[in-house]
CSV table of C-alpha atoms in Angstrom, one decimal:
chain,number,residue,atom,x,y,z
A,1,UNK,CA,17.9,-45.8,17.0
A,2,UNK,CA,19.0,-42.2,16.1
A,3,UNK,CA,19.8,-43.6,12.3
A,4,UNK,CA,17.0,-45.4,12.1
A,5,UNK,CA,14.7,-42.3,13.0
A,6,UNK,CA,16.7,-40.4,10.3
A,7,UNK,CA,16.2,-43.1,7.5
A,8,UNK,CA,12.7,-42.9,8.6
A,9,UNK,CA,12.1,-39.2,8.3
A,10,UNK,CA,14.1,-39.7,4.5
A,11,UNK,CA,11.4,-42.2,3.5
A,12,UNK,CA,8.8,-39.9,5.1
A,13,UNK,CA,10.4,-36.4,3.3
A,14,UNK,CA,10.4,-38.6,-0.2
A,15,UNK,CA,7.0,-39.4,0.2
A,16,UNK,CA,6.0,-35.9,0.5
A,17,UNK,CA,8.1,-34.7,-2.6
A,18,UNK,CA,5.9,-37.7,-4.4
A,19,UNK,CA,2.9,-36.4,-3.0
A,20,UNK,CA,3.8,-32.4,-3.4
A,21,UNK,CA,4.5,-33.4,-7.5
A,22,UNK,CA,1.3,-35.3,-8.1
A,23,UNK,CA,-0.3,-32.7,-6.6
A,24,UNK,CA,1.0,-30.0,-8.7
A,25,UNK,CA,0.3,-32.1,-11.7
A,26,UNK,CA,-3.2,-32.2,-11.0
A,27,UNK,CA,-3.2,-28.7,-10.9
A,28,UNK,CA,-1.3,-28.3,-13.9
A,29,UNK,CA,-3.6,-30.8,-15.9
A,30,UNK,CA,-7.0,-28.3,-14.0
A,31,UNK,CA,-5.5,-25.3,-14.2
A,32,UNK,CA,-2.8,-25.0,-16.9
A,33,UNK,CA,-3.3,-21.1,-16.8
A,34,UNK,CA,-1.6,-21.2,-13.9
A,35,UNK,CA,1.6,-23.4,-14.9
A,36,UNK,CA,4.2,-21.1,-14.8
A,37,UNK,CA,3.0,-19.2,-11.3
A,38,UNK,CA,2.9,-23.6,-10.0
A,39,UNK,CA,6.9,-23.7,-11.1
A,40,UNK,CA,7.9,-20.2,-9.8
A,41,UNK,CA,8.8,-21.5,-5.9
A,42,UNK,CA,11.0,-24.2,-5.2
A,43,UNK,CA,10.1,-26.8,-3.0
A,44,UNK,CA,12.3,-27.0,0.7
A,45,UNK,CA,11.5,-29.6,3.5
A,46,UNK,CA,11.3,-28.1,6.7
A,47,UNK,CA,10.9,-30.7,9.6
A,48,UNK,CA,8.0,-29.1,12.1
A,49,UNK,CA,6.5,-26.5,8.9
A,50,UNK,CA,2.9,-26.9,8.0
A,51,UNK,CA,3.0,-25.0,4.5
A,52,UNK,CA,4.7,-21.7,3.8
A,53,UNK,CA,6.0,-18.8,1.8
A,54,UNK,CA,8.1,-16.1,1.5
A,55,UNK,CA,7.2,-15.8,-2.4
A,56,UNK,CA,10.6,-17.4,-3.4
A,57,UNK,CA,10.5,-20.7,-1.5
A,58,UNK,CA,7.6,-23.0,-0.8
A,59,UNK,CA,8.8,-24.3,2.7
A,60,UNK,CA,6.9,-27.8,3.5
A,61,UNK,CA,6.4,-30.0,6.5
A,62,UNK,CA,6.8,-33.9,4.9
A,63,UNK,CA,4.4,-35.0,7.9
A,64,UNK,CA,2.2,-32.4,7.7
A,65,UNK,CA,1.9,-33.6,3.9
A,66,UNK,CA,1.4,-36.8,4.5
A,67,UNK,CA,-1.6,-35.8,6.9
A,68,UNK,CA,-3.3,-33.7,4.6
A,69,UNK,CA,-3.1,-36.5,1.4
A,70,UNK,CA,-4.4,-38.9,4.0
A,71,UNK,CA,-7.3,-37.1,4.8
A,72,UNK,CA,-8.1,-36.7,1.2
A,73,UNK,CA,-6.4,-37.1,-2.0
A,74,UNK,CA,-7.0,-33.4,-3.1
A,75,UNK,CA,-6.2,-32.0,0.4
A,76,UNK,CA,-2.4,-30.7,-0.6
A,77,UNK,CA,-3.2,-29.6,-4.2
A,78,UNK,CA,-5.8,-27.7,-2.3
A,79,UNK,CA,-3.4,-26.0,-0.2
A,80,UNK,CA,-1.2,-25.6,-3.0
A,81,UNK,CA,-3.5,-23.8,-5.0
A,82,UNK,CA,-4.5,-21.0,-2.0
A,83,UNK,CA,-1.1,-20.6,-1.2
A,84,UNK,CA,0.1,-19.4,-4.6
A,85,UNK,CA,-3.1,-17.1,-4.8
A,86,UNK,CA,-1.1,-15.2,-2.3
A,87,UNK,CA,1.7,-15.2,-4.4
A,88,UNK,CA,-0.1,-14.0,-7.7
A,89,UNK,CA,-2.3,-11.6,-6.0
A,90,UNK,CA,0.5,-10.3,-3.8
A,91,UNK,CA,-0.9,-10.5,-0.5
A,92,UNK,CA,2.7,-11.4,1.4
A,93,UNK,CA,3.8,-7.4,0.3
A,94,UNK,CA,2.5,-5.9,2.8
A,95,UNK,CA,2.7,-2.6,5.0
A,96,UNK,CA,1.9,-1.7,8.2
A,97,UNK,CA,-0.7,-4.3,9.2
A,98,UNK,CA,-2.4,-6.0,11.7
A,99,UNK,CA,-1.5,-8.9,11.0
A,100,UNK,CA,-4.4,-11.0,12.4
A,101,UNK,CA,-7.2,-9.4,10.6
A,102,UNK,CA,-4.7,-9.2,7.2
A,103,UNK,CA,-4.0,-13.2,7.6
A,104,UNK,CA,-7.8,-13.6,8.0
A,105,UNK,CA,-8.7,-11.3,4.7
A,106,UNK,CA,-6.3,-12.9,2.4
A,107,UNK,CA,-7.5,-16.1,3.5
A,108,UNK,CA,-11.1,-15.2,3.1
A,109,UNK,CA,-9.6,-13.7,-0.2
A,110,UNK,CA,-8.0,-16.5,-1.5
A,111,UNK,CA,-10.7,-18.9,-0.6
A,112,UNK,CA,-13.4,-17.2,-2.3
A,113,UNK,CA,-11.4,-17.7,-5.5
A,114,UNK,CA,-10.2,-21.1,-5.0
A,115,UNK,CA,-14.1,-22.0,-5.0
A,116,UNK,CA,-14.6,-19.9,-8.3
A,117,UNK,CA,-12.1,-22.2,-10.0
A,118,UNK,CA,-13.7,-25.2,-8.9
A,119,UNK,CA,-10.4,-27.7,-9.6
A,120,UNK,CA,-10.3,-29.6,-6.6
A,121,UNK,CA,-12.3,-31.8,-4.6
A,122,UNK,CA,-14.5,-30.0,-1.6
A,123,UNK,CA,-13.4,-30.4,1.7
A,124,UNK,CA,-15.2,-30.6,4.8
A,125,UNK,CA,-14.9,-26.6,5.7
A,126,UNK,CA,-16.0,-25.5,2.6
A,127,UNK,CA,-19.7,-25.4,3.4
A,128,UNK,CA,-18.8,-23.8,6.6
A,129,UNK,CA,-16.7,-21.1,4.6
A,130,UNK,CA,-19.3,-20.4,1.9
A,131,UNK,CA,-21.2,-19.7,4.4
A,132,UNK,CA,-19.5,-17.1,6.0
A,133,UNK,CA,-18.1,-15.6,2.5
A,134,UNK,CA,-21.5,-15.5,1.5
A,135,UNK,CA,-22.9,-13.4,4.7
A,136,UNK,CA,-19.6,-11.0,4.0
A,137,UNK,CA,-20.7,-10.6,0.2
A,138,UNK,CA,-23.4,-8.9,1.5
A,139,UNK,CA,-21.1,-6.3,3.0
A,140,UNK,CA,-18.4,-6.4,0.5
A,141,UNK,CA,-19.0,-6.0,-2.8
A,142,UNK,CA,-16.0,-7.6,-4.2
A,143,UNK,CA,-14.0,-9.8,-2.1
A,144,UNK,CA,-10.5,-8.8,-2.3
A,145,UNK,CA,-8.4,-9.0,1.0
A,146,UNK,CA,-8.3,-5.3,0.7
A,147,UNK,CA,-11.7,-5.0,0.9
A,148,UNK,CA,-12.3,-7.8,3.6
A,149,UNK,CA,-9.3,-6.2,5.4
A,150,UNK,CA,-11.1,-2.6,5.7
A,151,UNK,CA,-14.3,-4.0,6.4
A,152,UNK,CA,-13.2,-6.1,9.4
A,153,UNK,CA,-11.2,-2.9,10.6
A,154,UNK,CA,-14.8,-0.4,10.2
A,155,UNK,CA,-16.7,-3.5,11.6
A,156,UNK,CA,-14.9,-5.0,14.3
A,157,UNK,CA,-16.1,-8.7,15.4
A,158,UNK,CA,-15.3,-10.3,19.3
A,159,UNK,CA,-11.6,-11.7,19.5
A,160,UNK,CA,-13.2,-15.3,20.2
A,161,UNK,CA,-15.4,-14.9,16.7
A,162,UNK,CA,-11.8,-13.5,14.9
A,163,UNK,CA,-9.8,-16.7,16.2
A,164,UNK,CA,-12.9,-18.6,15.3
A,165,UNK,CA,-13.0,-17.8,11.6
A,166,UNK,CA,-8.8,-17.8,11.3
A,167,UNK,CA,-9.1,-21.5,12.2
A,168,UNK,CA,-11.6,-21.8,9.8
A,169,UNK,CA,-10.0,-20.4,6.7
A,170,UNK,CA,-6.4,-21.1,7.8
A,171,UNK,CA,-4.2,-23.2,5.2
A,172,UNK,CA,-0.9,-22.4,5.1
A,173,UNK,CA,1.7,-20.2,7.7
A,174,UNK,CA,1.5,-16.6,7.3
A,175,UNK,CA,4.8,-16.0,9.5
A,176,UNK,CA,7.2,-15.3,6.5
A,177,UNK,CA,5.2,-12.5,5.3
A,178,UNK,CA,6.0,-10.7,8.6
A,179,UNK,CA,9.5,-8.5,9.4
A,180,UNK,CA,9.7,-7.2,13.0
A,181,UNK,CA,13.5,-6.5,14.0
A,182,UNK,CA,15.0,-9.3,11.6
A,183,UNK,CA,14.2,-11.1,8.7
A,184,UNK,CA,13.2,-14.4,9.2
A,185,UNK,CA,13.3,-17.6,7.1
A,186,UNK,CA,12.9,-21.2,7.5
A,187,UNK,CA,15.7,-23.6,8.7
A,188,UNK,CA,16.0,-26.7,7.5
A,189,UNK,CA,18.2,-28.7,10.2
A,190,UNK,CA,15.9,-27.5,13.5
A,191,UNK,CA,12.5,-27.0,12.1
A,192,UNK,CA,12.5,-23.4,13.0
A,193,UNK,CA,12.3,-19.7,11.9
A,194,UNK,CA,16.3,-18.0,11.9
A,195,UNK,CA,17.9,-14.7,11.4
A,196,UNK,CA,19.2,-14.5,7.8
A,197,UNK,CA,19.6,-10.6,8.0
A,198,UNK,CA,20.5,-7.7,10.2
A,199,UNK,CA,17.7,-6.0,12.0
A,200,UNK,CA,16.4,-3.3,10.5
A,201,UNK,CA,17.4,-4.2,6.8
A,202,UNK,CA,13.8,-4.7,5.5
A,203,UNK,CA,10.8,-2.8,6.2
A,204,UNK,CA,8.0,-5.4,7.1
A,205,UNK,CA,6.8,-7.6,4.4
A,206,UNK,CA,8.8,-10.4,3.2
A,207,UNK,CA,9.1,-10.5,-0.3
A,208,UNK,CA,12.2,-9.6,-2.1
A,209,UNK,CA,11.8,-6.4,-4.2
A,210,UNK,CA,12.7,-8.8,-7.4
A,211,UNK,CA,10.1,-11.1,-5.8
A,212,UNK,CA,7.5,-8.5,-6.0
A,213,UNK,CA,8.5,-7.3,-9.6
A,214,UNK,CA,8.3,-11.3,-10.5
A,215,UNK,CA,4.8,-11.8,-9.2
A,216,UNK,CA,3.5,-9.2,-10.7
A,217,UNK,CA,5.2,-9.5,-14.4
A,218,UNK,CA,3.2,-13.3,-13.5
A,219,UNK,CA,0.4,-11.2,-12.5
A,220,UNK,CA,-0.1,-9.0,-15.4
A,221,UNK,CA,0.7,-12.8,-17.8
A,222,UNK,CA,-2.3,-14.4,-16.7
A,223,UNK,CA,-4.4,-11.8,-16.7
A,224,UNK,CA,-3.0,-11.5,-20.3
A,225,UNK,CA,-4.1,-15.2,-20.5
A,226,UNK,CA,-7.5,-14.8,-19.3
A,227,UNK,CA,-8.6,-12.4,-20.9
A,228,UNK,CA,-7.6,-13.7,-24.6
A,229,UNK,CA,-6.1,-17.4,-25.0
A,230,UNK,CA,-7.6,-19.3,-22.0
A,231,UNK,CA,-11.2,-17.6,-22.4
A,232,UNK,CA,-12.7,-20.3,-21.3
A,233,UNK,CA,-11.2,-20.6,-18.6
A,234,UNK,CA,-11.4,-17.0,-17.7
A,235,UNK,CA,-14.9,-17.1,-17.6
A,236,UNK,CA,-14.5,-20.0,-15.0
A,237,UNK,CA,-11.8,-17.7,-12.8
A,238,UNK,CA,-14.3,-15.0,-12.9
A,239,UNK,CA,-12.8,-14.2,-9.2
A,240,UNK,CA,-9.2,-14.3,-10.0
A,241,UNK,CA,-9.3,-12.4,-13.4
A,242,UNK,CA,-11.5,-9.7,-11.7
A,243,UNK,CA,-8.9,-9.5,-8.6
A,244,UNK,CA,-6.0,-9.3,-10.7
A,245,UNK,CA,-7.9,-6.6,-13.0
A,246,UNK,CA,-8.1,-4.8,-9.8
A,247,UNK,CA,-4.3,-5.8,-8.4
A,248,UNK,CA,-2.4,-4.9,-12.7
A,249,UNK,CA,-5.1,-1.8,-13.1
A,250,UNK,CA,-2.5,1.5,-13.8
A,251,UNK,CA,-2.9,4.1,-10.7
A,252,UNK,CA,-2.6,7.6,-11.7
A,253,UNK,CA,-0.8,10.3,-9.1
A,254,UNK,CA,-3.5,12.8,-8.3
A,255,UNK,CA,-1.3,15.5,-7.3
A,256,UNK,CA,1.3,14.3,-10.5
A,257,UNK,CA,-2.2,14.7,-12.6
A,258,UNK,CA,-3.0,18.1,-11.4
A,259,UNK,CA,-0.1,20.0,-12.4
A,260,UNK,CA,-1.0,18.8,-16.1
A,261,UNK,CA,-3.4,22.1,-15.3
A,262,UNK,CA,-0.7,24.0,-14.4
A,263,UNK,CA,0.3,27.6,-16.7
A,264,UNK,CA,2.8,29.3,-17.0
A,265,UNK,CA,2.5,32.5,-15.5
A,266,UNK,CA,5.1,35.3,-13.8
A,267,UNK,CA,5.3,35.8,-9.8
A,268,UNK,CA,7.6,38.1,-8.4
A,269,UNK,CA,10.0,36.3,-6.6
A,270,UNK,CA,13.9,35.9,-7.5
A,271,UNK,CA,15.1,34.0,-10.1
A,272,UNK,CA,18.5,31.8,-8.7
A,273,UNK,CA,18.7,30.5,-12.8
A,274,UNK,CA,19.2,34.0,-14.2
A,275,UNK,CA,21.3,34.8,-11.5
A,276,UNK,CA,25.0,35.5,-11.9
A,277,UNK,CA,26.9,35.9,-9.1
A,278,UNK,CA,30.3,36.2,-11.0
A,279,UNK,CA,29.5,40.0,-12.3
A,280,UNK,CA,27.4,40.8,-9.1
A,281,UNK,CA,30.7,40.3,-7.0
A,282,UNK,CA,33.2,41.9,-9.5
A,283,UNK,CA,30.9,45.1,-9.7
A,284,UNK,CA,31.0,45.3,-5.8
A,285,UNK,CA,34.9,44.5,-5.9
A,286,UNK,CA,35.0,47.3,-8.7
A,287,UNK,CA,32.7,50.0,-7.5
A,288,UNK,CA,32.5,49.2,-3.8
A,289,UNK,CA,28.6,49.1,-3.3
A,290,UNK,CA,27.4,49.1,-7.0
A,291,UNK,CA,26.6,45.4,-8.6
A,292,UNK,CA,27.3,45.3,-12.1
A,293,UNK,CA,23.8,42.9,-12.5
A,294,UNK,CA,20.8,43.2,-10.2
A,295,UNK,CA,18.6,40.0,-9.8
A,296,UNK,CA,15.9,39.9,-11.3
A,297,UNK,CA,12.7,40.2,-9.5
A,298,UNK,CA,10.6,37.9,-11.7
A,299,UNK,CA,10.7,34.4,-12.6
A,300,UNK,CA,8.5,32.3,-14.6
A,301,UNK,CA,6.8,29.4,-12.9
A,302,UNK,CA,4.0,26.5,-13.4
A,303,UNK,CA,1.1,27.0,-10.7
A,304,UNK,CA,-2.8,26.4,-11.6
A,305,UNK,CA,-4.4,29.4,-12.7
A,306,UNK,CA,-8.1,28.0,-14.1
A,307,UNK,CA,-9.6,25.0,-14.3
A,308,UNK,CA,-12.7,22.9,-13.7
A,309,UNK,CA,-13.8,20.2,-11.7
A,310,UNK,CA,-17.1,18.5,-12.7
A,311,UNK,CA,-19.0,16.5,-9.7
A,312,UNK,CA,-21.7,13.5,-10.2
A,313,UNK,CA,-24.2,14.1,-8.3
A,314,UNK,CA,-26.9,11.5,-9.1
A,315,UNK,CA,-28.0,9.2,-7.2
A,316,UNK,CA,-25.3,6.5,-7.1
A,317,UNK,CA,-22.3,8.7,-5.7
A,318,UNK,CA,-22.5,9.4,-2.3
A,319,UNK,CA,-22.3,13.1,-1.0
A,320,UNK,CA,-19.7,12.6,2.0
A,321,UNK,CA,-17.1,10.9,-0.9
A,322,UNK,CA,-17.8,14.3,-3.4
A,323,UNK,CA,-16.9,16.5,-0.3
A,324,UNK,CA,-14.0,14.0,1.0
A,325,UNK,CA,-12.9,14.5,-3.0
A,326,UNK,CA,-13.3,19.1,-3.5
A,327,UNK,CA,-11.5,18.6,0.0
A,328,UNK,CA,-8.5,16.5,-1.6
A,329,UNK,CA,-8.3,18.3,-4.1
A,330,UNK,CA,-8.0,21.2,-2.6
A,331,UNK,CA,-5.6,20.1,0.2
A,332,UNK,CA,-3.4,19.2,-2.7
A,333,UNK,CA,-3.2,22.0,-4.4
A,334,UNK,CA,-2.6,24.5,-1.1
A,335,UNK,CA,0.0,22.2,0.3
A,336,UNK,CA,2.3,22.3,-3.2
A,337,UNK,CA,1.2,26.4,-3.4
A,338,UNK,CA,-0.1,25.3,-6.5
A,339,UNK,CA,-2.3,28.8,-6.7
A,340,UNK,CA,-1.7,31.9,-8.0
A,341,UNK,CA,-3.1,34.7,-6.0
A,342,UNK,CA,-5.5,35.4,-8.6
A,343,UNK,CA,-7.6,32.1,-9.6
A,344,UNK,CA,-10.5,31.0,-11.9
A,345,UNK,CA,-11.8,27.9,-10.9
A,346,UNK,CA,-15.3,26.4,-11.4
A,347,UNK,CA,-17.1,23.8,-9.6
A,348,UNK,CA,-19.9,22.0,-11.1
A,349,UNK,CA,-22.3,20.0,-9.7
A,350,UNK,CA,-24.1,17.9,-12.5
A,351,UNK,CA,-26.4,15.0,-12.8
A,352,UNK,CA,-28.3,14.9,-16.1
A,353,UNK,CA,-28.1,18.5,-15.9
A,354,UNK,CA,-26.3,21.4,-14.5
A,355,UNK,CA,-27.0,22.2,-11.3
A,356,UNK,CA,-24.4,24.3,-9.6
A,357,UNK,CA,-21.6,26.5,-11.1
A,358,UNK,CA,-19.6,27.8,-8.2
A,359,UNK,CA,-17.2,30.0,-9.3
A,360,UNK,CA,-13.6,30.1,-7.4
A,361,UNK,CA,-11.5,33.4,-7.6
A,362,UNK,CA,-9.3,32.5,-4.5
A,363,UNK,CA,-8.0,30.4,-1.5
A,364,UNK,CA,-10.8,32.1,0.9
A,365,UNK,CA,-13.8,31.6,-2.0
A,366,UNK,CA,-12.9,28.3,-1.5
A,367,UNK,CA,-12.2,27.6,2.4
A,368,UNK,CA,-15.9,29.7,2.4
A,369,UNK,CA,-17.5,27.1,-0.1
A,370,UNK,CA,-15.9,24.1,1.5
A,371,UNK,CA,-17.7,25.3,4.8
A,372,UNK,CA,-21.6,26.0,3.0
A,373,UNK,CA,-21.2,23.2,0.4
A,374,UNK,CA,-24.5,21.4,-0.4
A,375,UNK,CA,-25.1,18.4,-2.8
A,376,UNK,CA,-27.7,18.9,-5.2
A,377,UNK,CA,-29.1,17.0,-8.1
A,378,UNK,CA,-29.8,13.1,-7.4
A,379,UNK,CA,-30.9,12.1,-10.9
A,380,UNK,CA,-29.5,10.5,-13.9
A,381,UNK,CA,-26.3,10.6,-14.9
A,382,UNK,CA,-25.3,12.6,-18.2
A,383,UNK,CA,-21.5,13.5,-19.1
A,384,UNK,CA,-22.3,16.0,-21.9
A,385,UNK,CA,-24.1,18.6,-20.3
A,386,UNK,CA,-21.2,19.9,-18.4
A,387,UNK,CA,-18.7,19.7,-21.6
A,388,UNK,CA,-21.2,21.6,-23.2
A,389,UNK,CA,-21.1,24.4,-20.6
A,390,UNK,CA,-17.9,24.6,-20.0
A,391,UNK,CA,-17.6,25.2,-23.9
A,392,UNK,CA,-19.8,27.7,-23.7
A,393,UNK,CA,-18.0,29.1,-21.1
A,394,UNK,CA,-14.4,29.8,-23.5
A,395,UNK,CA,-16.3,30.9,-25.7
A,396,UNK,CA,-17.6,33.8,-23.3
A,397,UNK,CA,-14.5,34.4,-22.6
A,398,UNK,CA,-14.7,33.1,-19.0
A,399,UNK,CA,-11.5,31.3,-19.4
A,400,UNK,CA,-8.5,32.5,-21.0
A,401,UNK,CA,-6.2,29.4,-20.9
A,402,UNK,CA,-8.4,26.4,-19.6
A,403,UNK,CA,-5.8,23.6,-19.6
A,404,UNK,CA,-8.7,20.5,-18.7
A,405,UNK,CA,-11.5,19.4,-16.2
A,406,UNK,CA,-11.7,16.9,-13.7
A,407,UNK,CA,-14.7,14.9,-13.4
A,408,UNK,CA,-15.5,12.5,-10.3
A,409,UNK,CA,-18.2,10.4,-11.0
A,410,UNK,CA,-19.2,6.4,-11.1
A,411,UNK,CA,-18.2,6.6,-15.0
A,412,UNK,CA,-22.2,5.2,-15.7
A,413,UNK,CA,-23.4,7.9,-17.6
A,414,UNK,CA,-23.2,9.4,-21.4
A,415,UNK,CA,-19.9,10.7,-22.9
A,416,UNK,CA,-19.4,13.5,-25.7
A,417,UNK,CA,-18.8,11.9,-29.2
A,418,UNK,CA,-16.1,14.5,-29.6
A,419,UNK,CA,-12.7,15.5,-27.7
A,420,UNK,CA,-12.7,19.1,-25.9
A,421,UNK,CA,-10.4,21.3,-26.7
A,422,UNK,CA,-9.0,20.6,-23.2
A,423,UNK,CA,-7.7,17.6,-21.3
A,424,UNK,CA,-10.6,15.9,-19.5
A,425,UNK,CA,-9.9,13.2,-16.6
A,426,UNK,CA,-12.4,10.8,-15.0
A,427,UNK,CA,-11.6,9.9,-11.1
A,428,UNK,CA,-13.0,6.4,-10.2
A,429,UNK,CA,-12.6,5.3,-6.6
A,430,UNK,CA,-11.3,1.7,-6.5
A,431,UNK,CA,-14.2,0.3,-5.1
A,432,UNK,CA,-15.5,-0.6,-8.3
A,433,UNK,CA,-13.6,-2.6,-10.5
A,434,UNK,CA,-16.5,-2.9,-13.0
A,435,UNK,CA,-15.9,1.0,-14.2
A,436,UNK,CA,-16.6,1.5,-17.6
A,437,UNK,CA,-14.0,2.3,-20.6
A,438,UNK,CA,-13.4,6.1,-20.9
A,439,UNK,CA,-13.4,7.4,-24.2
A,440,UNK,CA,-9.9,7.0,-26.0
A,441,UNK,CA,-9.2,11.2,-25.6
A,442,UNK,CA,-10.1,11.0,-21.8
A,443,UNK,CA,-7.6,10.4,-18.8
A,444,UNK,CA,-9.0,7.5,-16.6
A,445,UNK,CA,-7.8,7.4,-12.9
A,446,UNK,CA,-8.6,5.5,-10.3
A,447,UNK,CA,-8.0,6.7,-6.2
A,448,UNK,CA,-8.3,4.7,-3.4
A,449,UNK,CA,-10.6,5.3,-0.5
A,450,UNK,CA,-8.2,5.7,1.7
A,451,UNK,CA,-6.4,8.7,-0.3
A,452,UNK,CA,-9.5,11.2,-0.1
């Protein structure tokens, strides 16, 4: 009986390996922008999986398989297809998470995509899950799992309406993505999860470093793709070119990006470099209490002496992000002692034209004008004003050494024709992925909510 059972399971494992290959050749023939991100995992039966991941291996249940293709033909290249969304857009590298409400927001995530692409035959939960994805849209502007993730944190729903829409969206097994005390992969020979790895030798989030650097060198390909040789198609995946956009877009260090203001300027304070400690000790040896060299009482270092930082006012940036942004800023640059004791910054407040010009000579000017700040303007957006003030401004001599300006805005506005004579950066938050190109002399830089 036992062998009989085992030839059984054999027939039933080489069904599913038919059925998992005609499955990823109809997603090949639909989708064949995503052929090499189809061959990346390798295909393992595991006796009591559904369908998993750990970004390297596609771990599969051969009765589970055979379930799903019964119930429709397109069922498994379905689940194919959401699963390796989480691969491309990276959703199994994860932090510290809860892991119910981040299983349920890449799920919405990858969903949401899966109908953009339109390569496989509805299934019966799909009008159920428009549905819902359609009331979040409303909430959400762009449904990434990072968005869907913060939104179900700031909005939280009953436990009973959570489990209900995780059963709902739920395809494949998000238990691989997870690191507690071990990590944990699929065995083959009992149908259950093992311990390859000492505790404590990964942080939590399953992927591999070289997995990570793999999916997204995949990532940044079929953007690549998109964009230029599969246009057509791009303009289907209008969902998956605009999430990976969002996932390959370059993020700028804001504190890195300030020093670029920095001067060079003279504090006194003692220089270690110039600092010889050969002579000092012979002179004492020599002359008892006499150093040949005293140390210097000087040294040259960078901290920010002037600069500007220009803020959007109009209508379309909200007034508790431009405070959340003066206060980063500011955080940033008191915590590195980025000041000298004598400063010359300005703060502008602009929409179409200036409105404020609050000028900062120290640390307590600006605790005071964190304190009485006020938004004003609300209008129309208009970059040039403020590039033309702050030229004026050199050329009264106001600044002696202005290294750049920093302007926070929603980028919808009217840029100079010409470069300043200083670096100028535009701060987007990440929210919105549709920001417009910067001119080519501008520094574009993009913050998450979460940093300000």
């Amino acid at each position: 009986m036992a062998e009989q059972s085992m030839d059984q399971y054999r027939q039933v494992e080489l069904l599913a390996q038919n059925i998992l290959q005609l499955s990823s050749n109809l997603l090949h023939t639909r989708l064949r922008f995503l052929a090499l991100a189809l061959n990346e995992l390798k295909p393992e039966p595991v006796r009591s999986c559904t369908l998993a991941t750990d970004a390297e291996t596609l771990f599969y249940g051969p009765y589970h398989i055979l379930r799903r293709y019964r119930a429709g033909q397109d069922n498994v290249a379905r689940d194919l297809l959401h699963l390796h969304l989480h691969c491309l857009l990276q959703h199994m590298f994860v932090g510290l998470v809860d892991p119910v409400l981040w299983d349920l927001a890449c799920d919405m995530a990858a969903e949401s995509i899966l109908f953009d692409l339109s390569a496989v035959t509805p299934s019966p939960a799909d009008g159920s899950r428009r549905a819902v994805l359609e009331e979040l849209r409303g909430h959400v502007r762009y449904l990434t799992a990072e968005h869907i993730y913060r939104f179900l944190q700031e909005h939280p729903l009953p436990p009973i309406r959570i489990a209900e829409l995780t059963q709902l969206f739920a395809v494949d097994d998000h238990r691989l993505w997870y690191v507690w005390e071990v990590k944990l992969t699929w065995s083959s020979k009992d149908g259950g999860p093992k311990s390859a790895l000492a505790p404590g030798e990964l942080r939590m989030g399953m992927g591999k470093g070289g997995s990570l650097e793999r999916w997204k060198e995949l990532g940044h390909q079929l953007e690549v793709d998109l964009n230029t040789f599969s246009k057509q198609q791009g303009d289907q995946a209008g969902s998956l070119t605009q999430s990976l956009a969002a996932l390959n877009r370059e993020k700028y260090d804001y504190t890195a990006f300030l020093k670029k203001f920095a001067v060079r300027g003279e504090v006194m304070k003692l220089n270690p470099d110039e600092f010889d400690y050969v002579y000092y000790t012979y002179g004492l040896r020599l002359y008892e209490k006499m150093p040949l060299i005293e140390p210097l009482e000087y040294r040259e270092v960078k901290r920010i002496r002037e600069f500007v930082i220009a803020i959007d006012t109009s209508g379309s940036v909200a007034g508790d992000l431009v405070q959340k942004f003066i206060q980063k800023t500011y955080n940033i640059l008191k915590s590195t002692e980025s000041f000298f004791s004598k400063i010359n910054v300005h703060i502008l407040q602009c929409d179409a034209q200036i409105q404020v010009d609050a000028k900062i000579t120290s640390q307590e000017e600006f605790d005071a004008y964190l304190r009485t700040m006020e938004i004003r303007g609300l209008g129309g957006t208009d970059f040039r004003p403020v590039f033309s003030y702050v030229d004026h401004l050199i050329q009264s001599r106001e600044f002696e050494n202005l290294k750049g300006l920093i302007y926070f805005t929603d980028g919808y506005g009217t840029f100079p024709a010409q470069k300043p004579a200083y670096d100028a950066a535009f701060v987007f938050l990440e929210d919105d992925y549709n920001t417009p190109s910067v001119p080519p002399w501008a520094i574009k830089l993009v913050l998450q909510r979460e940093e300000l």
